[in-house]
Every structure is written in structure tokens, then in C-alpha cells.
Amino acid sequence: MSGPASYDLLVFAAVRAIDPALGLDEVVDVVVEKGRIARVGRGAATAELRSAQGARVIEGEGLLLLPAFVDLHAHLREPGQEYKEDIASGLAAAAAGGFAHVCAMPNTRPVNDTRSITEAMIARARQIGGPALHPIGAITMGQKGAELTEMADLKDAGAVAVSDDGRCVTSSAVMRRALEYAATFDLPVIQHAEDHALTEGALMHEGAVSTKLGLRGWPRVAEDIIVARDILLAEATGARYHVAHVSSRGAVRILREAKSRGIKVTAEVTPHHLTLTDAAVIGYDTACRVNPPLREAEDVAALCEALADGTIDAVATDHAPHSPLEKDCEFAEASPGMIGLELVLPLLLALVRDKSLPLGRLVDALTAAPARIVGLTAPSLREGALGELCLIDPTARWTISPERLRSKSKNTPFLGKEVTGAVRMTLAGGRVVHEAETTSSQRGAN
Ligand code: DOR
Ligand code: ZN
């Protein structure tokens, strides 16, 4: 990828444009002029426009044009662990994955629990000029679970939510105060739902596979207990509560019931929890060590159904880069997490193809739904909207390999897997921030 490029005129001719928020799924021409969507419609790509000086024309036959994606949950490791990832490499990976917005979790070194860190992260991202970065501040100082952060300051500095992700806020009293405080300025509170008392020393999902492998298990109930408690607290406080990386069928059931009672709760699921089970751990591949752990087929089915029916609002990557230092070791020593920003689209298009997930719902779960949760203007194909879109080739086949990934870390169990579906181009903030290869002719320009 070269740096962000601006075009005065970008024309997507005869592309299948999909934007569920507009009820749009049609083959049309889409014209982006000076970074904004100028026209959407049949015949919008007039001969005159196509031949205009400097116009970039992309023949869209067989391609999809979608609003660009919004990730609610990525670990970009800057400040402090830039050997795993930094804001530049993380945003390059995001652009390559189709994202225009990335929310960055606060478990950096130091933890993002103060205004100055939030501000520094945003300033660094602006310098780079790729997808927009939206920091998530910590709920508690140092993510230690005790003293609340100055959430008003964090919000004022640009934080879009608070979370102690990586750790759970286990104290009911602290969680109650966090929800009450955050509610005073409508900041969402994102919980990493894990009762640590039930998961001490756990390396994978607790079940038949963990027993067979002799690895200590992380029972589903450790997640379910926290989700159930937090929903009661959210109901009592009226706060906006969001569950990170839902992994268990029990949590799905509790969420469904809470939503039916009108409680302000939202949830996300990761591509890996939608596509892998604990059986992936059988070879002791440390790339499969992730928190929460990969669960069983019934959980995967429940997550997929919940995503399809909207019980789970959004897809989030939980992009968690780790270097060989943390992964080329024994399973028990490995840090949990896998990368995801560049793999979401091909992994989840497979669910669309096998009819587990409607394409429109997948697009919503990657765009409008996550934007709504953290209060961002959703990328849109509406005329007049800022150019934030991605061009997809749904039939391109490619093999996931370290060389193809922009992320500094390559920790994914999907290396070597052949997938179908590729992001050809991403626009963020009105500019081209990623382009896979030349797919068009550019007239009159150098
Ligand atoms: O697998 C995970 N990795 N889960 C988390 O909650 C944290 C993350 C990380 O920071 O690596
Ligand atoms: Zn995380």
C-alpha cells in the first residue's frame, strides 16, 4: 500500500452497492467527488464524467461497494509494545481489512487511563492519515479494578467508551459506580466478562477437549455470571452497557432476554468465535490461545444465530497482535489473542455463502451497528456522505500468509488457509487509504 491518495473524482461504475441503513442493494454507479459521495444511481457515471481530467474510473462488475467498516475492539499496542504493533502498522492493517474507523483498547503500556495518552494516540493517528482511531479509555486506573478513571476527561480528550478489556471489572461495587459515572455523560461501558475467580490458570474452554489435552479449563459460566450481573446493574443505573467478545451460548440467552425487556445492552462477537471451536486447540497451536477461549459447536451456532437475529449487534475483531516472543513457546506460557483486522471479511463471507448469515446483516454489524454503539457517524453510501467505503471482490481467492498481512504480528491460526473474498480498496475520511492492486484506468493523470 502506498500512502493515502486523494482523487478529485472517483467513479465506481456498475458496482453492487449495499447499504442496509438505506435499504440499498442494487447495481448502480457511485461517484465520489472531492472526498464526498456525489451521486449514487444508474447512469450516474456519464460519459462526460468518465472522461473528465483526472477521473479515476473503476469498473465494478462483480464487485461489492459497502460502507467502510468500524471496529469496536482492536489492540494497537502503542504506547509501549510497538514491537507487536504500532498505530501506523495497526491502521495499515485496518485499511487493508476495509476499516475506516478503529476503536483502540486501553491495555497499552502505560494503560490509557488519562487524557494525555488518549490525546497522544489521536495525534499520532492523525499524523498517519489512514483510518480514524478512536481510543477507548480505561474504566479503572491502571485497569486494576479499584479506582475509577476521570471519565469526563477521557471523553473530552476523544475517548468514545471505557473498558478494562483484558481484565474484568469483577467488583460489583466498582462496576456499579463505573456505570453510574459513565451514564452521566452517556459514555458506553464495555465489559470483558470473566469472573477471574472461576478462570484462574485456565488455558482454554472447559470441556471434553480440555480434559483430553490436560489443560485447565475456562468454564462458560465465568462469562455468563458477569453478563447477568452487569445487566442487572445496567438496568438499575440506566447506563449504556456493552459486552465485548461474547463467546458462550449462555451469555447469548441472557442478552436475548435482557433486550426483550428493553434494557440498554449491546454486544459484539469476533470472527474467530464465529468460525472456530475448541477442537482447534488439539494440536496445542498457541495461535488458538485466546481470551475468552474458543468454545464448542453449540456455542458457535448460538453466536451465529444471535448475530443473524440482532441479539448480538456488532462484529468486532479483538485484533490482538503478539510477537513470536509471546507465541513461540509452550501453550501454557503463550499470551492470549489473535490478529483479525485483515481477515474479517473473507472469514465472515464464508458464513454468508453457507447461508448462516444474511449479507445485509453482516454489513450492518460491521458498519452502522458498531458506529451507533460508540456514537460515531456511520459510514454510509448516502449522497452527500463523506467518502468512507470499501470495494470488495467477493470471489477473489487467496491464501492467508505472513507476507500478505500488514500487521507487524502474524499470530493467527488461519495462516495457510485459502479464503474467498478480498478488500480491493478502502476509503477513509474521503481518501483512498488502501488499494490492493490496479483495478481501473485513470484518465489524463500521471
Ligand atoms: O485474547 C485476548 N487478547 N483477549 C483479551 O481480552 C486481551 C487481548 C490482548 O490484549 O492480547
Ligand atoms: Zn480485547
XYZ file of C-alpha atoms and ligand atoms in Angstrom:
458
model
C 0.000 0.000 0.000
C 1.172 3.484 -0.756
C 0.137 6.389 1.464
C -3.370 7.825 1.417
C -4.303 9.142 -2.015
C -6.838 11.802 -2.902
C -8.760 11.867 -6.129
C -10.917 14.750 -7.213
C -13.170 12.295 -8.948
C -13.590 8.577 -8.290
C -16.168 6.704 -10.304
C -17.349 3.212 -9.409
C -19.224 2.074 -12.498
C -21.899 -0.628 -12.320
C -20.992 -1.860 -8.857
C -23.329 -3.738 -6.488
C -23.786 -1.106 -3.782
C -25.087 -2.356 -0.439
C -26.079 -0.157 2.482
C -28.689 -1.753 4.747
C -29.291 1.550 6.559
C -30.600 2.957 3.261
C -32.327 -0.224 2.136
C -29.884 -0.172 -0.778
C -28.772 -3.310 -2.611
C -28.560 -2.523 -6.277
C -26.179 -2.339 -9.204
C -25.531 1.387 -9.620
C -22.792 3.888 -10.360
C -21.282 5.677 -7.378
C -19.439 8.954 -7.904
C -17.101 10.295 -5.214
C -16.146 13.897 -5.772
C -13.581 15.696 -3.630
C -13.916 13.045 -0.927
C -17.724 13.027 -0.748
C -20.317 10.788 -2.323
C -21.772 12.982 -5.038
C -24.104 10.634 -6.915
C -25.492 7.146 -6.461
C -27.663 5.777 -9.217
C -27.955 4.139 -12.578
C -26.362 6.225 -15.266
C -24.549 8.437 -12.735
C -21.253 7.561 -14.430
C -21.886 9.624 -17.541
C -19.505 9.526 -20.480
C -18.531 13.056 -19.596
C -17.593 12.127 -16.019
C -15.749 9.033 -17.141
C -13.545 11.036 -19.452
C -13.061 14.021 -17.139
C -9.486 15.090 -16.484
C -8.017 13.186 -13.525
C -11.055 10.937 -13.125
C -10.351 7.536 -11.701
C -12.809 5.021 -13.124
C -13.275 1.612 -11.565
C -15.342 -0.931 -13.469
C -17.368 -2.537 -10.724
C -18.790 -5.578 -12.436
C -18.880 -8.464 -9.967
C -17.680 -6.234 -7.120
C -19.462 -5.020 -3.981
C -19.296 -1.465 -2.684
C -20.034 -1.205 1.040
C -19.833 1.463 3.717
C -16.354 1.123 5.267
C -16.125 -0.936 8.448
C -15.956 0.234 12.070
C -14.022 -1.902 14.570
C -15.114 -1.588 18.182
C -12.246 -3.608 19.577
C -8.602 -3.618 18.486
C -5.322 -3.698 20.401
C -2.847 -1.438 18.614
C -0.150 -1.785 21.331
C 1.070 1.820 21.144
C 2.221 3.191 23.526
C 4.563 0.612 24.964
C 4.600 -2.586 22.921
C 5.436 -1.314 19.462
C 7.375 -4.489 18.697
C 3.983 -6.234 18.432
C 2.130 -3.483 16.570
C 2.066 0.285 16.472
C -0.553 2.762 15.444
C 0.871 3.024 11.908
C 1.004 -0.733 11.269
C -2.322 -1.299 13.019
C -4.049 1.330 10.919
C -2.444 -0.055 7.740
C -3.843 -3.475 8.652
C -7.228 -1.867 9.354
C -7.241 -0.094 5.979
C -6.369 -3.366 4.236
C -9.262 -5.020 6.063
C -11.817 -2.443 4.891
C -11.984 -0.311 8.042
C -12.353 3.477 8.180
C -12.652 3.600 11.994
C -10.840 1.662 14.693
C -11.526 1.824 18.424
C -8.346 1.052 20.352
C -8.451 -0.778 23.678
C -6.624 0.810 26.611
C -4.415 -2.103 27.751
C -1.322 -0.347 26.421
C 1.847 0.344 28.482
C 1.090 2.574 30.237
C -2.637 1.940 30.347
C -4.730 4.595 28.613
C -6.316 5.891 31.796
C -5.557 9.590 31.355
C -6.264 12.396 28.965
C -2.668 12.787 27.793
C -2.442 9.216 26.480
C -5.785 9.459 24.699
C -4.689 12.722 23.098
C -1.295 11.357 22.069
C -2.895 8.343 20.372
C -5.281 10.517 18.396
C -2.490 12.919 17.402
C -0.337 10.039 16.174
C -3.175 8.606 14.090
C -3.912 11.994 12.526
C -0.262 12.284 11.501
C -0.551 8.947 9.710
C -3.738 9.905 7.928
C -5.282 6.459 7.441
C -8.428 5.172 9.138
C -9.574 7.229 12.134
C -8.510 5.993 15.557
C -10.898 6.304 18.499
C -9.333 5.482 21.847
C -11.260 3.604 24.495
C -10.206 4.776 27.950
C -9.817 2.527 30.969
C -12.635 2.132 33.492
C -10.226 1.943 36.415
C -6.761 3.430 36.951
C -4.140 1.045 35.606
C -7.002 -1.392 34.862
C -6.565 -2.532 38.438
C -10.297 -2.761 39.101
C -10.430 -0.329 42.013
C -10.223 3.433 41.453
C -12.330 4.924 38.641
C -10.630 6.966 35.919
C -11.578 10.570 35.188
C -14.031 9.513 32.522
C -15.172 13.051 31.831
C -11.593 13.990 30.959
C -11.131 10.895 28.811
C -14.314 11.638 26.915
C -13.334 15.258 26.459
C -9.959 14.127 25.061
C -11.713 11.954 22.468
C -12.349 8.576 24.111
C -15.531 7.003 22.731
C -16.063 4.444 25.511
C -14.406 2.969 28.580
C -13.267 -0.596 29.182
C -10.763 -2.568 31.255
C -10.570 -5.119 28.431
C -8.130 -7.921 29.068
C -9.355 -7.761 32.650
C -12.890 -7.886 34.003
C -14.267 -5.341 36.451
C -15.163 -8.031 38.958
C -16.219 -5.915 41.923
C -19.969 -5.267 41.757
C -19.475 -2.064 43.711
C -16.855 -0.696 41.323
C -18.922 -1.731 38.304
C -21.982 -0.034 39.728
C -20.081 3.200 40.299
C -18.498 2.996 36.847
C -21.902 2.612 35.204
C -23.383 5.450 37.236
C -20.492 7.767 36.446
C -20.347 6.902 32.732
C -24.113 7.332 32.431
C -23.855 10.985 33.462
C -22.252 11.706 30.095
C -23.656 8.811 28.129
C -20.334 7.019 27.689
C -20.672 3.291 26.905
C -19.034 0.907 29.374
C -17.515 -2.135 27.677
C -17.055 -5.174 29.863
C -14.603 -8.038 29.405
C -16.930 -10.559 31.061
C -14.817 -13.038 33.010
C -15.181 -13.958 36.642
C -11.459 -14.329 37.349
C -12.153 -16.467 40.416
C -13.520 -19.117 38.031
C -10.765 -18.873 35.419
C -7.566 -18.848 37.428
C -4.893 -20.710 35.496
C -7.342 -21.509 32.679
C -5.824 -22.010 29.247
C -8.803 -22.970 27.116
C -12.540 -23.717 27.200
C -13.532 -26.186 29.909
C -14.993 -29.301 28.303
C -14.170 -32.670 26.788
C -11.244 -31.275 24.776
C -9.575 -29.569 27.752
C -9.914 -32.791 29.727
C -8.349 -34.802 26.927
C -5.487 -32.336 26.475
C -4.906 -31.964 30.193
C -5.230 -28.184 30.017
C -7.029 -26.254 32.726
C -10.468 -25.081 31.565
C -12.313 -21.692 31.496
C -15.980 -22.572 32.079
C -18.717 -20.714 30.177
C -20.365 -19.798 33.435
C -17.472 -17.427 34.239
C -18.723 -15.273 31.365
C -22.427 -15.794 31.973
C -22.264 -14.746 35.628
C -20.702 -11.390 34.805
C -23.060 -10.684 31.896
C -26.082 -11.471 34.083
C -24.850 -9.346 36.989
C -23.895 -6.439 34.755
C -27.262 -6.444 33.033
C -28.916 -6.081 36.433
C -26.565 -3.186 37.202
C -27.199 -1.607 33.797
C -30.923 -1.846 34.430
C -30.539 -0.282 37.860
C -28.346 2.577 36.633
C -29.757 3.205 33.141
C -26.206 3.173 31.767
C -25.112 2.063 28.297
C -23.561 -1.347 28.772
C -21.729 -3.277 26.064
C -20.368 -6.836 26.265
C -17.050 -7.442 24.494
C -16.319 -10.667 22.585
C -19.324 -12.783 23.616
C -18.330 -16.436 23.417
C -20.881 -18.563 25.265
C -24.387 -19.716 24.428
C -25.467 -18.845 27.985
C -24.433 -15.217 27.547
C -26.424 -15.142 24.304
C -29.539 -16.349 26.112
C -29.137 -13.758 28.869
C -28.592 -10.968 26.328
C -31.655 -12.002 24.354
C -33.806 -11.892 27.448
C -32.390 -8.505 28.536
C -33.011 -6.989 25.131
C -36.565 -8.265 25.097
C -37.063 -6.353 28.343
C -35.738 -3.157 26.751
C -32.510 -2.862 28.760
C -29.771 -0.736 27.168
C -27.341 -3.523 26.410
C -25.340 -4.218 23.278
C -22.835 -6.910 22.369
C -20.140 -7.870 19.902
C -18.705 -11.155 18.633
C -15.358 -11.848 16.992
C -14.741 -13.633 13.678
C -12.755 -16.357 15.474
C -15.535 -17.170 17.929
C -17.889 -17.445 14.951
C -15.678 -19.797 12.970
C -13.553 -21.949 15.310
C -14.192 -24.380 18.152
C -12.029 -25.653 20.997
C -11.099 -28.555 18.709
C -8.665 -26.119 17.049
C -6.546 -26.305 20.222
C -5.926 -30.060 19.832
C -2.522 -29.526 18.186
C -1.527 -27.133 21.005
C -1.244 -24.321 18.435
C -0.572 -21.239 20.559
C -2.261 -19.093 17.893
C -5.506 -20.643 19.182
C -4.954 -19.439 22.738
C -7.376 -16.561 23.053
C -9.393 -14.964 25.804
C -12.298 -15.721 26.031
C -11.433 -19.160 24.685
C -12.746 -20.873 21.567
C -15.797 -22.840 22.659
C -17.951 -25.687 21.331
C -20.027 -26.135 18.204
C -23.267 -25.320 20.071
C -21.783 -22.021 21.198
C -20.659 -21.190 17.675
C -24.159 -21.957 16.385
C -25.759 -19.802 19.107
C -23.393 -16.888 18.366
C -24.105 -17.074 14.669
C -27.850 -17.193 15.197
C -27.631 -14.265 17.648
C -25.626 -12.218 15.178
C -28.134 -13.019 12.437
C -31.171 -12.011 14.546
C -29.507 -8.904 16.031
C -29.212 -10.154 19.627
C -25.507 -9.600 19.041
C -25.284 -6.176 17.455
C -21.802 -5.995 16.010
C -18.786 -7.879 14.782
C -15.537 -6.712 16.397
C -12.106 -8.118 15.632
C -10.402 -8.200 19.048
C -7.267 -7.798 16.905
C -4.628 -8.832 19.463
C -1.136 -8.873 17.965
C 1.616 -10.818 19.739
C 5.166 -11.472 18.578
C 6.988 -14.830 18.399
C 8.324 -13.984 21.876
C 4.827 -14.475 23.300
C 3.688 -17.212 20.917
C 6.652 -19.467 20.007
C 6.522 -21.207 23.377
C 4.546 -23.764 25.304
C 0.782 -23.372 25.204
C 0.637 -22.552 28.897
C 3.192 -19.760 28.516
C 1.633 -18.135 25.441
C -0.160 -14.794 25.649
C -3.813 -14.965 24.606
C -5.008 -13.276 21.437
C -5.000 -13.417 17.655
C -4.913 -10.807 14.912
C -8.090 -10.104 12.983
C -8.278 -6.775 11.190
C -7.317 -8.146 7.773
C -9.297 -11.379 7.995
C -12.816 -10.361 8.983
C -14.233 -10.065 5.522
C -13.057 -13.359 3.990
C -13.799 -15.318 7.174
C -17.327 -13.992 7.513
C -18.261 -14.059 3.837
C -17.991 -17.832 4.240
C -20.924 -17.647 6.701
C -22.914 -15.667 4.141
C -22.168 -18.233 1.455
C -23.303 -21.135 3.641
C -26.498 -19.159 4.468
C -25.809 -18.836 8.199
C -25.767 -15.037 7.984
C -27.580 -12.654 5.615
C -25.157 -10.348 3.791
C -27.135 -7.245 4.787
C -26.892 -8.163 8.476
C -23.139 -8.738 8.174
C -22.697 -5.310 6.578
C -24.805 -3.680 9.310
C -22.805 -5.491 12.017
C -19.572 -4.108 10.571
C -20.751 -0.547 9.903
C -23.874 1.147 11.287
C -24.295 -1.071 14.364
C -20.801 -0.562 15.845
C -20.864 3.147 14.907
C -24.111 3.567 16.835
C -22.708 1.829 19.923
C -19.825 4.296 20.294
C -21.666 7.312 18.898
C -19.798 7.749 15.609
C -21.388 8.890 12.383
C -21.788 5.640 10.485
C -20.064 5.299 7.129
C -22.823 5.448 4.530
C -23.446 5.294 0.791
C -25.889 8.209 1.055
C -25.358 11.075 -1.381
C -23.537 13.847 0.458
C -21.817 11.482 2.921
C -18.071 11.548 3.499
C -16.288 9.005 1.301
C -15.887 6.069 3.700
C -16.356 2.902 1.744
C -14.779 -0.339 0.732
C -14.717 -2.171 -2.545
C -14.887 -5.930 -2.246
C -14.208 -8.713 -4.689
C -16.397 -11.474 -3.223
C -14.954 -14.185 -5.478
C -11.210 -13.484 -5.235
C -9.418 -16.481 -3.791
C -6.235 -16.026 -1.817
C -4.155 -17.794 0.767
C -3.573 -16.172 4.142
C 0.178 -15.827 4.574
C 2.516 -13.689 6.709
C 3.702 -11.793 3.625
C 0.170 -10.670 2.779
C -0.557 -9.289 6.242
C 0.322 -5.658 7.075
C 0.084 -6.229 10.782
C 3.520 -6.466 12.449
C 2.389 -9.667 14.148
C 1.272 -12.769 12.304
C -0.379 -14.642 15.181
C -3.376 -16.268 13.558
C -4.315 -19.937 13.238
C -5.578 -19.143 9.733
C -2.108 -18.966 8.131
C -2.125 -21.228 5.087
C -5.910 -21.197 4.778
C -7.351 -20.470 1.364
C -10.212 -17.979 1.572
C -12.617 -16.341 -0.832
C -13.292 -12.603 -0.755
C -10.842 -9.714 -0.745
C -10.870 -5.999 0.001
C -9.779 -4.203 -3.170
C -9.939 -0.615 -1.962
C -10.787 1.304 1.206
C -11.683 4.970 1.535
C -11.478 6.649 4.926
C -12.024 10.326 5.588
C -12.668 10.846 1.864
C -9.305 9.444 0.801
C -8.073 6.151 -0.577
C -6.203 4.552 2.333
C -5.793 1.123 0.813
C -5.658 -0.291 -2.636
C -4.873 -3.932 -3.336
C -3.905 -3.703 -6.968
C -4.668 -1.695 -10.073
C -8.310 -2.322 -10.836
C -9.006 0.606 -13.069
C -7.771 3.099 -15.543
C -7.078 6.658 -14.613
C -7.599 9.143 -17.311
C -5.421 12.105 -18.034
C -3.490 11.842 -14.767
C 0.164 10.959 -14.351
O -7.209 -12.760 23.705
C -7.162 -11.653 24.191
N -6.116 -10.823 23.985
N -8.176 -11.254 24.975
C -8.121 -10.095 25.678
O -9.072 -9.799 26.346
C -6.920 -9.252 25.622
C -6.175 -9.472 24.379
C -4.782 -8.866 24.362
O -4.626 -7.704 24.764
O -3.883 -9.522 23.864
Zn -9.540 -7.388 23.605
